[in-house]
PDB file of C-alpha atoms in Angstrom:
ATOM      1  CA  MET A  30      16.324   5.755  24.535  1.00 64.00           C
ATOM      2  CA  THR A  31      15.900   9.508  21.783  1.00 79.00           C
ATOM      3  CA  LEU A  32      12.800  11.303  20.762  1.00 81.00           C
ATOM      4  CA  TYR A  33      12.556   9.310  17.084  1.00 81.00           C
ATOM      5  CA  TYR A  34      13.033   6.635  18.581  1.00 85.00           C
ATOM      6  CA  THR A  35      10.453   6.706  20.899  1.00 87.00           C
ATOM      7  CA  LEU A  36       8.509   7.014  17.630  1.00 88.00           C
ATOM      8  CA  VAL A  37       9.070   4.636  15.675  1.00 88.00           C
ATOM      9  CA  PHE A  38       8.453   2.909  19.263  1.00 89.00           C
ATOM     10  CA  LEU A  39       4.460   4.264  19.728  1.00 91.00           C
ATOM     11  CA  LEU A  40       3.813   3.276  15.641  1.00 90.00           C
ATOM     12  CA  LEU A  41       4.697  -1.040  16.889  1.00 90.00           C
ATOM     13  CA  VAL A  42       2.480  -0.772  19.601  1.00 91.00           C
ATOM     14  CA  ALA A  43      -0.820   1.231  16.907  1.00 90.00           C
ATOM     15  CA  GLU A  44       1.524  -1.894  13.875  1.00 89.00           C
ATOM     16  CA  MET A  45       0.611  -4.764  17.476  1.00 90.00           C
ATOM     17  CA  ALA A  46      -3.601  -2.241  18.246  1.00 90.00           C
ATOM     18  CA  LEU A  47      -4.921  -2.620  14.561  1.00 88.00           C
ATOM     19  CA  PHE A  48      -3.227  -6.138  14.078  1.00 87.00           C
ATOM     20  CA  MET A  49      -5.291  -6.842  16.930  1.00 87.00           C
ATOM     21  CA  LEU A  50      -8.038  -4.973  15.163  1.00 84.00           C
ATOM     22  CA  LEU A  51      -7.950  -6.429  12.032  1.00 82.00           C
ATOM     23  CA  VAL A  52      -7.524 -10.226  12.975  1.00 82.00           C
ATOM     24  CA  ILE A  53     -10.259 -10.572  16.249  1.00 84.00           C
ATOM     25  CA  PRO A  54     -13.982 -11.807  15.443  1.00 82.00           C
ATOM     26  CA  LEU A  55     -16.086  -8.846  13.461  1.00 78.00           C
ATOM     27  CA  PRO A  56     -19.069 -10.125  12.292  1.00 81.00           C
ATOM     28  CA  PHE A  57     -19.744 -10.065   8.725  1.00 75.00           C
ATOM     29  CA  THR A  58     -21.720  -6.736   8.029  1.00 79.00           C
ATOM     30  CA  MET A  59     -19.191  -4.815  10.754  1.00 81.00           C
ATOM     31  CA  ARG A  60     -16.006  -5.684   9.684  1.00 80.00           C
ATOM     32  CA  ARG A  61     -17.822  -5.368   5.334  1.00 79.00           C
ATOM     33  CA  ARG A  62     -18.326  -1.284   7.415  1.00 81.00           C
ATOM     34  CA  LEU A  63     -15.073  -1.325   8.941  1.00 79.00           C
ATOM     35  CA  PHE A  64     -12.770  -1.390   5.369  1.00 78.00           C
ATOM     36  CA  THR A  65     -15.229  -0.111   3.308  1.00 78.00           C
ATOM     37  CA  PHE A  66     -14.265   3.237   5.786  1.00 78.00           C
ATOM     38  CA  ILE A  67     -10.433   2.791   5.400  1.00 77.00           C
ATOM     39  CA  SER A  68     -10.955   2.348   1.064  1.00 74.00           C
ATOM     40  CA  GLU A  69     -12.977   5.145   1.114  1.00 75.00           C
ATOM     41  CA  ASN A  70     -11.632   7.676   4.441  1.00 77.00           C
ATOM     42  CA  PRO A  71      -9.229  10.844   2.324  1.00 81.00           C
ATOM     43  CA  ILE A  72      -7.981  10.651   5.950  1.00 84.00           C
ATOM     44  CA  VAL A  73      -7.104   7.492   5.517  1.00 79.00           C
ATOM     45  CA  ALA A  74      -5.850   7.532   2.727  1.00 79.00           C
ATOM     46  CA  LYS A  75      -3.017  11.232   4.062  1.00 85.00           C
ATOM     47  CA  VAL A  76      -2.038   8.551   7.136  1.00 83.00           C
ATOM     48  CA  GLN A  77      -0.750   5.919   4.423  1.00 82.00           C
ATOM     49  CA  TYR A  78      -0.143   7.770   2.616  1.00 85.00           C
ATOM     50  CA  TRP A  79       2.562   9.609   4.907  1.00 87.00           C
ATOM     51  CA  LEU A  80       2.701   6.588   7.090  1.00 86.00           C
ATOM     52  CA  LYS A  81       5.116   5.584   3.876  1.00 86.00           C
ATOM     53  CA  ILE A  82       7.469   7.961   3.521  1.00 89.00           C
ATOM     54  CA  THR A  83       7.719   6.499   7.527  1.00 88.00           C
ATOM     55  CA  PHE A  84       8.882   3.594   6.472  1.00 89.00           C
ATOM     56  CA  VAL A  85      11.255   4.590   4.472  1.00 90.00           C
ATOM     57  CA  PHE A  86      13.513   7.175   6.709  1.00 90.00           C
ATOM     58  CA  ILE A  87      12.448   3.799   9.371  1.00 89.00           C
ATOM     59  CA  LEU A  88      14.455   1.084   7.317  1.00 90.00           C
ATOM     60  CA  ILE A  89      16.964   4.096   6.925  1.00 91.00           C
ATOM     61  CA  LEU A  90      17.789   4.175  10.872  1.00 89.00           C
ATOM     62  CA  PHE A  91      17.276   0.249  10.739  1.00 90.00           C
ATOM     63  CA  ILE A  92      20.117  -0.376   8.054  1.00 91.00           C
ATOM     64  CA  ASP A  93      21.666   2.907  10.212  1.00 89.00           C
ATOM     65  CA  SER A  94      21.680   0.525  13.595  1.00 88.00           C
ATOM     66  CA  VAL A  95      22.860  -2.957  12.074  1.00 89.00           C
ATOM     67  CA  ASN A  96      26.188  -0.878  10.608  1.00 89.00           C
ATOM     68  CA  ARG A  97      25.980   0.471  14.952  1.00 87.00           C
ATOM     69  CA  VAL A  98      25.910  -3.028  16.163  1.00 86.00           C
ATOM     70  CA  TYR A  99      28.442  -4.209  13.334  1.00 86.00           C
ATOM     71  CA  ARG A 100      31.012  -1.374  14.161  1.00 85.00           C
ATOM     72  CA  VAL A 101      30.114  -2.895  18.142  1.00 82.00           C
ATOM     73  CA  GLN A 102      31.005  -6.286  17.740  1.00 81.00           C
ATOM     74  CA  VAL A 103      34.715  -4.795  16.298  1.00 81.00           C
ATOM     75  CA  GLU A 104      35.273  -2.842  18.096  1.00 76.00           C
ATOM     76  CA  LEU A 105      34.041  -5.151  21.345  1.00 73.00           C
ATOM     77  CA  ALA A 106      36.574  -8.146  19.669  1.00 74.00           C
ATOM     78  CA  ALA A 107      40.067  -5.538  20.138  1.00 72.00           C
ATOM     79  CA  ALA A 108      38.794  -4.617  23.330  1.00 66.00           C
ATOM     80  CA  THR A 109      39.020  -8.102  24.564  1.00 67.00           C
ATOM     81  CA  GLU A 110      42.272  -8.352  22.609  1.00 67.00           C
ATOM     82  CA  GLY A 111      43.654  -5.922  23.849  1.00 58.00           C
ATOM     83  CA  ASN A 112      42.895  -6.809  28.036  1.00 57.00           C
ATOM     84  CA  ASN A 113      44.783 -10.266  27.475  1.00 56.00           C
ATOM     85  CA  GLY A 114      47.942 -10.103  28.834  1.00 52.00           C
ATOM     86  CA  ASN A 115      48.315  -6.728  30.584  1.00 52.00           C
ATOM     87  CA  SER A 116      48.520  -5.072  33.688  1.00 48.00           C
ATOM     88  CA  ALA A 117      46.672  -4.779  36.660  1.00 49.00           C
ATOM     89  CA  ASN A 118      44.845  -1.463  36.043  1.00 47.00           C
ATOM     90  CA  ARG A 119      45.595  -1.275  32.570  1.00 49.00           C
ATOM     91  CA  GLN A 120      43.344  -4.177  32.927  1.00 52.00           C
ATOM     92  CA  ALA A 121      40.843  -2.377  34.579  1.00 50.00           C
ATOM     93  CA  ILE A 122      41.222   0.295  33.028  1.00 47.00           C
ATOM     94  CA  MET A 123      40.496  -2.296  30.021  1.00 55.00           C
ATOM     95  CA  GLY A 124      37.381  -4.047  31.364  1.00 57.00           C
ATOM     96  CA  HIS A 125      36.122  -0.606  32.531  1.00 61.00           C
ATOM     97  CA  GLU A 126      35.986   0.891  28.915  1.00 66.00           C
ATOM     98  CA  ARG A 127      34.876  -2.640  27.634  1.00 68.00           C
ATOM     99  CA  LEU A 128      31.348  -1.737  29.711  1.00 74.00           C
ATOM    100  CA  GLU A 129      30.796   0.647  28.253  1.00 75.00           C
ATOM    101  CA  VAL A 130      31.295  -1.834  24.643  1.00 74.00           C
ATOM    102  CA  GLN A 131      29.010  -3.992  26.270  1.00 77.00           C
ATOM    103  CA  ALA A 132      26.209  -1.419  26.932  1.00 79.00           C
ATOM    104  CA  ARG A 133      26.504   0.034  23.324  1.00 81.00           C
ATOM    105  CA  LYS A 134      26.482  -2.905  21.749  1.00 81.00           C
ATOM    106  CA  PHE A 135      22.913  -3.194  24.197  1.00 84.00           C
ATOM    107  CA  TYR A 136      20.919   0.021  22.957  1.00 85.00           C
ATOM    108  CA  SER A 137      22.667  -0.282  18.955  1.00 86.00           C
ATOM    109  CA  GLN A 138      21.059  -3.896  18.818  1.00 87.00           C
ATOM    110  CA  ARG A 139      17.773  -2.860  20.469  1.00 88.00           C
ATOM    111  CA  ASN A 140      17.443   0.153  18.153  1.00 88.00           C
ATOM    112  CA  MET A 141      17.607  -2.406  15.720  1.00 89.00           C
ATOM    113  CA  TYR A 142      15.013  -5.200  16.567  1.00 91.00           C
ATOM    114  CA  LEU A 143      12.929  -1.972  17.239  1.00 91.00           C
ATOM    115  CA  CYS A 144      13.391  -0.827  13.733  1.00 91.00           C
ATOM    116  CA  GLY A 145      13.561  -4.159  12.437  1.00 90.00           C
ATOM    117  CA  PHE A 146      10.918  -5.301  14.554  1.00 92.00           C
ATOM    118  CA  THR A 147       8.540  -2.004  12.733  1.00 91.00           C
ATOM    119  CA  LEU A 148       8.993  -3.370   9.353  1.00 91.00           C
ATOM    120  CA  PHE A 149       8.236  -6.314   9.235  1.00 92.00           C
ATOM    121  CA  LEU A 150       4.559  -5.633  10.846  1.00 91.00           C
ATOM    122  CA  SER A 151       3.731  -2.907   8.781  1.00 89.00           C
ATOM    123  CA  LEU A 152       4.701  -5.641   5.736  1.00 89.00           C
ATOM    124  CA  ILE A 153       2.534  -8.436   7.788  1.00 90.00           C
ATOM    125  CA  LEU A 154      -0.191  -5.683   7.972  1.00 88.00           C
ATOM    126  CA  ASN A 155      -0.222  -5.223   4.817  1.00 85.00           C
ATOM    127  CA  ARG A 156      -0.665  -8.525   3.566  1.00 87.00           C
ATOM    128  CA  THR A 157      -3.091  -9.519   6.436  1.00 85.00           C
ATOM    129  CA  TYR A 158      -5.390  -6.816   5.459  1.00 84.00           C
ATOM    130  CA  ILE A 159      -4.735  -7.545   1.245  1.00 84.00           C
ATOM    131  CA  MET A 160      -6.004 -10.967   2.873  1.00 85.00           C
ATOM    132  CA  ILE A 161      -9.057 -10.149   4.571  1.00 83.00           C
ATOM    133  CA  LEU A 162     -10.119  -7.696   2.210  1.00 81.00           C
ATOM    134  CA  GLU A 163     -10.577 -10.636  -0.131  1.00 83.00           C
ATOM    135  CA  THR A 164     -11.768 -13.161   2.249  1.00 81.00           C
ATOM    136  CA  LEU A 165     -15.320 -10.525   1.769  1.00 80.00           C
ATOM    137  CA  ARG A 166     -14.740 -10.915  -1.127  1.00 80.00           C
ATOM    138  CA  LEU A 167     -15.461 -14.275  -1.636  1.00 82.00           C
ATOM    139  CA  GLU A 168     -17.948 -14.091   0.973  1.00 79.00           C
ATOM    140  CA  GLU A 169     -19.912 -11.519  -0.686  1.00 77.00           C
ATOM    141  CA  LYS A 170     -20.074 -13.386  -3.656  1.00 78.00           C
ATOM    142  CA  VAL A 171     -21.450 -16.144  -2.096  1.00 77.00           C
ATOM    143  CA  LYS A 172     -24.576 -14.943  -0.813  1.00 74.00           C
ATOM    144  CA  LEU A 173     -24.970 -12.620  -4.048  1.00 74.00           C
ATOM    145  CA  TYR A 174     -25.192 -16.683  -5.679  1.00 72.00           C
ATOM    146  CA  GLU A 175     -27.168 -17.888  -3.192  1.00 69.00           C
ATOM    147  CA  GLY A 176     -29.705 -14.681  -3.114  1.00 63.00           C
ATOM    148  CA  SER A 177     -29.214 -14.101   0.323  1.00 54.00           C
ATOM    149  CA  GLU A 178     -27.252 -10.548  -0.200  1.00 51.00           C
ATOM    150  CA  LYS A 179     -29.874  -7.891  -0.529  1.00 53.00           C
ATOM    151  CA  ASN A 180     -27.381  -4.842   0.422  1.00 54.00           C
ATOM    152  CA  THR A 181     -25.959  -3.709  -3.123  1.00 54.00           C
ATOM    153  CA  LYS A 182     -23.856  -0.277  -2.529  1.00 54.00           C
ATOM    154  CA  GLN A 183     -22.134  -2.332  -0.040  1.00 54.00           C
ATOM    155  CA  ALA A 184     -21.576  -5.216  -2.349  1.00 53.00           C
ATOM    156  CA  GLU A 185     -20.404  -2.478  -4.354  1.00 56.00           C
ATOM    157  CA  LYS A 186     -18.287  -0.188  -2.344  1.00 57.00           C
ATOM    158  CA  LEU A 187     -16.094  -3.891  -0.594  1.00 55.00           C
ATOM    159  CA  ALA A 188     -15.712  -4.805  -4.498  1.00 55.00           C
ATOM    160  CA  GLN A 189     -13.884  -1.430  -4.852  1.00 55.00           C
ATOM    161  CA  ALA A 190     -11.507  -1.165  -1.797  1.00 55.00           C
ATOM    162  CA  GLY A 191      -8.480  -2.178  -1.355  1.00 53.00           C
ATOM    163  CA  ASP A 192      -6.972   0.646  -2.582  1.00 51.00           C
ATOM    164  CA  ALA A 193      -6.507   4.318  -0.401  1.00 49.00           C
ATOM    165  CA  GLY A 194     -10.107   6.049  -1.220  1.00 51.00           C
ATOM    166  CA  GLU A 195      -8.846   8.809  -3.309  1.00 53.00           C
ATOM    167  CA  ILE A 196      -6.567   7.130  -6.018  1.00 59.00           C
ATOM    168  CA  SER A 197      -9.819   4.709  -5.936  1.00 60.00           C
ATOM    169  CA  ARG A 198     -11.353   7.477  -6.699  1.00 63.00           C
ATOM    170  CA  LEU A 199      -9.515   8.155  -9.931  1.00 67.00           C
ATOM    171  CA  LYS A 200      -9.412   4.987 -11.109  1.00 70.00           C
ATOM    172  CA  ARG A 201     -13.335   5.102 -10.918  1.00 72.00           C
ATOM    173  CA  GLU A 202     -13.346   8.962 -13.259  1.00 76.00           C
ATOM    174  CA  ILE A 203     -10.882   7.091 -15.083  1.00 81.00           C
ATOM    175  CA  LYS A 204     -12.866   3.536 -15.601  1.00 79.00           C
ATOM    176  CA  LEU A 205     -15.570   6.090 -16.554  1.00 80.00           C
ATOM    177  CA  ARG A 206     -13.682   8.059 -18.786  1.00 83.00           C
ATOM    178  CA  ASP A 207     -12.333   5.494 -20.489  1.00 83.00           C
ATOM    179  CA  GLN A 208     -15.701   3.874 -20.869  1.00 83.00           C
ATOM    180  CA  ASP A 209     -16.621   7.586 -22.561  1.00 82.00           C
ATOM    181  CA  ILE A 210     -13.867   7.889 -25.222  1.00 85.00           C
ATOM    182  CA  ALA A 211     -15.070   3.970 -25.971  1.00 83.00           C
ATOM    183  CA  THR A 212     -19.458   5.116 -26.849  1.00 84.00           C
ATOM    184  CA  LEU A 213     -17.596   8.179 -28.558  1.00 83.00           C
ATOM    185  CA  LYS A 214     -15.125   5.748 -31.017  1.00 84.00           C
ATOM    186  CA  LYS A 215     -18.581   2.716 -31.427  1.00 84.00           C
ATOM    187  CA  GLN A 216     -19.977   6.507 -32.386  1.00 83.00           C
ATOM    188  CA  SER A 217     -17.578   8.178 -34.458  1.00 82.00           C
ATOM    189  CA  GLU A 218     -17.440   4.987 -36.506  1.00 84.00           C
ATOM    190  CA  GLY A 219     -20.698   5.101 -37.307  1.00 81.00           C
ATOM    191  CA  LEU A 220     -21.046   8.872 -38.299  1.00 83.00           C
ATOM    192  CA  HIS A 221     -18.306   7.596 -40.450  1.00 81.00           C
ATOM    193  CA  ARG A 222     -20.024   4.352 -42.267  1.00 83.00           C
ATOM    194  CA  GLU A 223     -23.354   7.374 -42.781  1.00 83.00           C
ATOM    195  CA  TYR A 224     -20.564   9.315 -44.064  1.00 81.00           C
ATOM    196  CA  ASP A 225     -19.131   6.797 -46.744  1.00 80.00           C
ATOM    197  CA  GLU A 226     -22.712   5.830 -47.700  1.00 82.00           C
ATOM    198  CA  LEU A 227     -23.944   8.857 -48.529  1.00 81.00           C
ATOM    199  CA  ALA A 228     -21.031   9.004 -50.463  1.00 78.00           C
ATOM    200  CA  GLU A 229     -21.489   5.878 -53.452  1.00 79.00           C
ATOM    201  CA  ARG A 230     -25.309   7.201 -53.761  1.00 78.00           C
ATOM    202  CA  TYR A 231     -23.638   9.991 -54.985  1.00 73.00           C
ATOM    203  CA  GLY A 232     -21.433   9.108 -56.311  1.00 73.00           C
ATOM    204  CA  ALA A 233     -24.069   6.260 -57.949  1.00 73.00           C
ATOM    205  CA  THR A 234     -26.592   9.073 -58.854  1.00 75.00           C
ATOM    206  CA  GLN A 235     -23.518  11.720 -60.389  1.00 70.00           C
ATOM    207  CA  ASP A 236     -22.882   8.733 -62.567  1.00 63.00           C
ATOM    208  CA  ASN A 237     -25.859   7.829 -63.552  1.00 61.00           C
ATOM    209  CA  GLY A 238     -26.409  11.412 -64.601  1.00 58.00           C
ATOM    210  CA  SER A 239     -24.176  11.314 -67.139  1.00 59.00           C
ATOM    211  CA  ILE A 240     -24.744   8.181 -68.391  1.00 54.00           C
ATOM    212  CA  SER A 241     -28.909   9.417 -69.376  1.00 54.00           C
ATOM    213  CA  LYS A 242     -26.718  13.412 -70.511  1.00 52.00           C
ATOM    214  CA  LYS A 243     -25.259  10.551 -72.827  1.00 52.00           C
ATOM    215  CA  ASP A 244     -27.726   8.388 -73.899  1.00 52.00           C
ATOM    216  CA  LYS A 245     -29.936  11.940 -75.089  1.00 51.00           C
TER     217      LYS A 245
END
């Protein structure tokens, strides 16, 4: 097994271990802390970013392995057809070549299944993480409605979980900026209304002054 396929196998083992960690039954408090840590830790966010790039390369390896399996199938069919109707010596040579082609087929299929299962398990992990996070949020809401949840800070962190730590922080900053902008817009609208009222009052006093002068 080459180096990059060995790394793919290690990644597959890590995914299986992470999947077992996600589905293992844990108390609600421990599970909430675990998911809050995953969503807010910047190191985890960087690991997720590099894993996305790694999965792109694994997809390329998967496509290449599928192509190799197809080519080996074609060579194996050609070797089988060429082995029919030949002399005994020729059949022995073709039989040796056929064994070599079958070995290449085995390695190609192994690489294809390895990359395919790694990609498939990554999708399952992502979906499982989202489903467990939604379940935790629903449990948090139920406890808040029942009045049995007192740790409001952890509840707020859990409500903001689901994104990478850096992305989540930026989203919160953008939300605060939007709120500040909305407040400034309201203040500017209030000042604009006050300015219009003062302008109308000033115009009214000017009109009254001109009328009094004409009467004199």
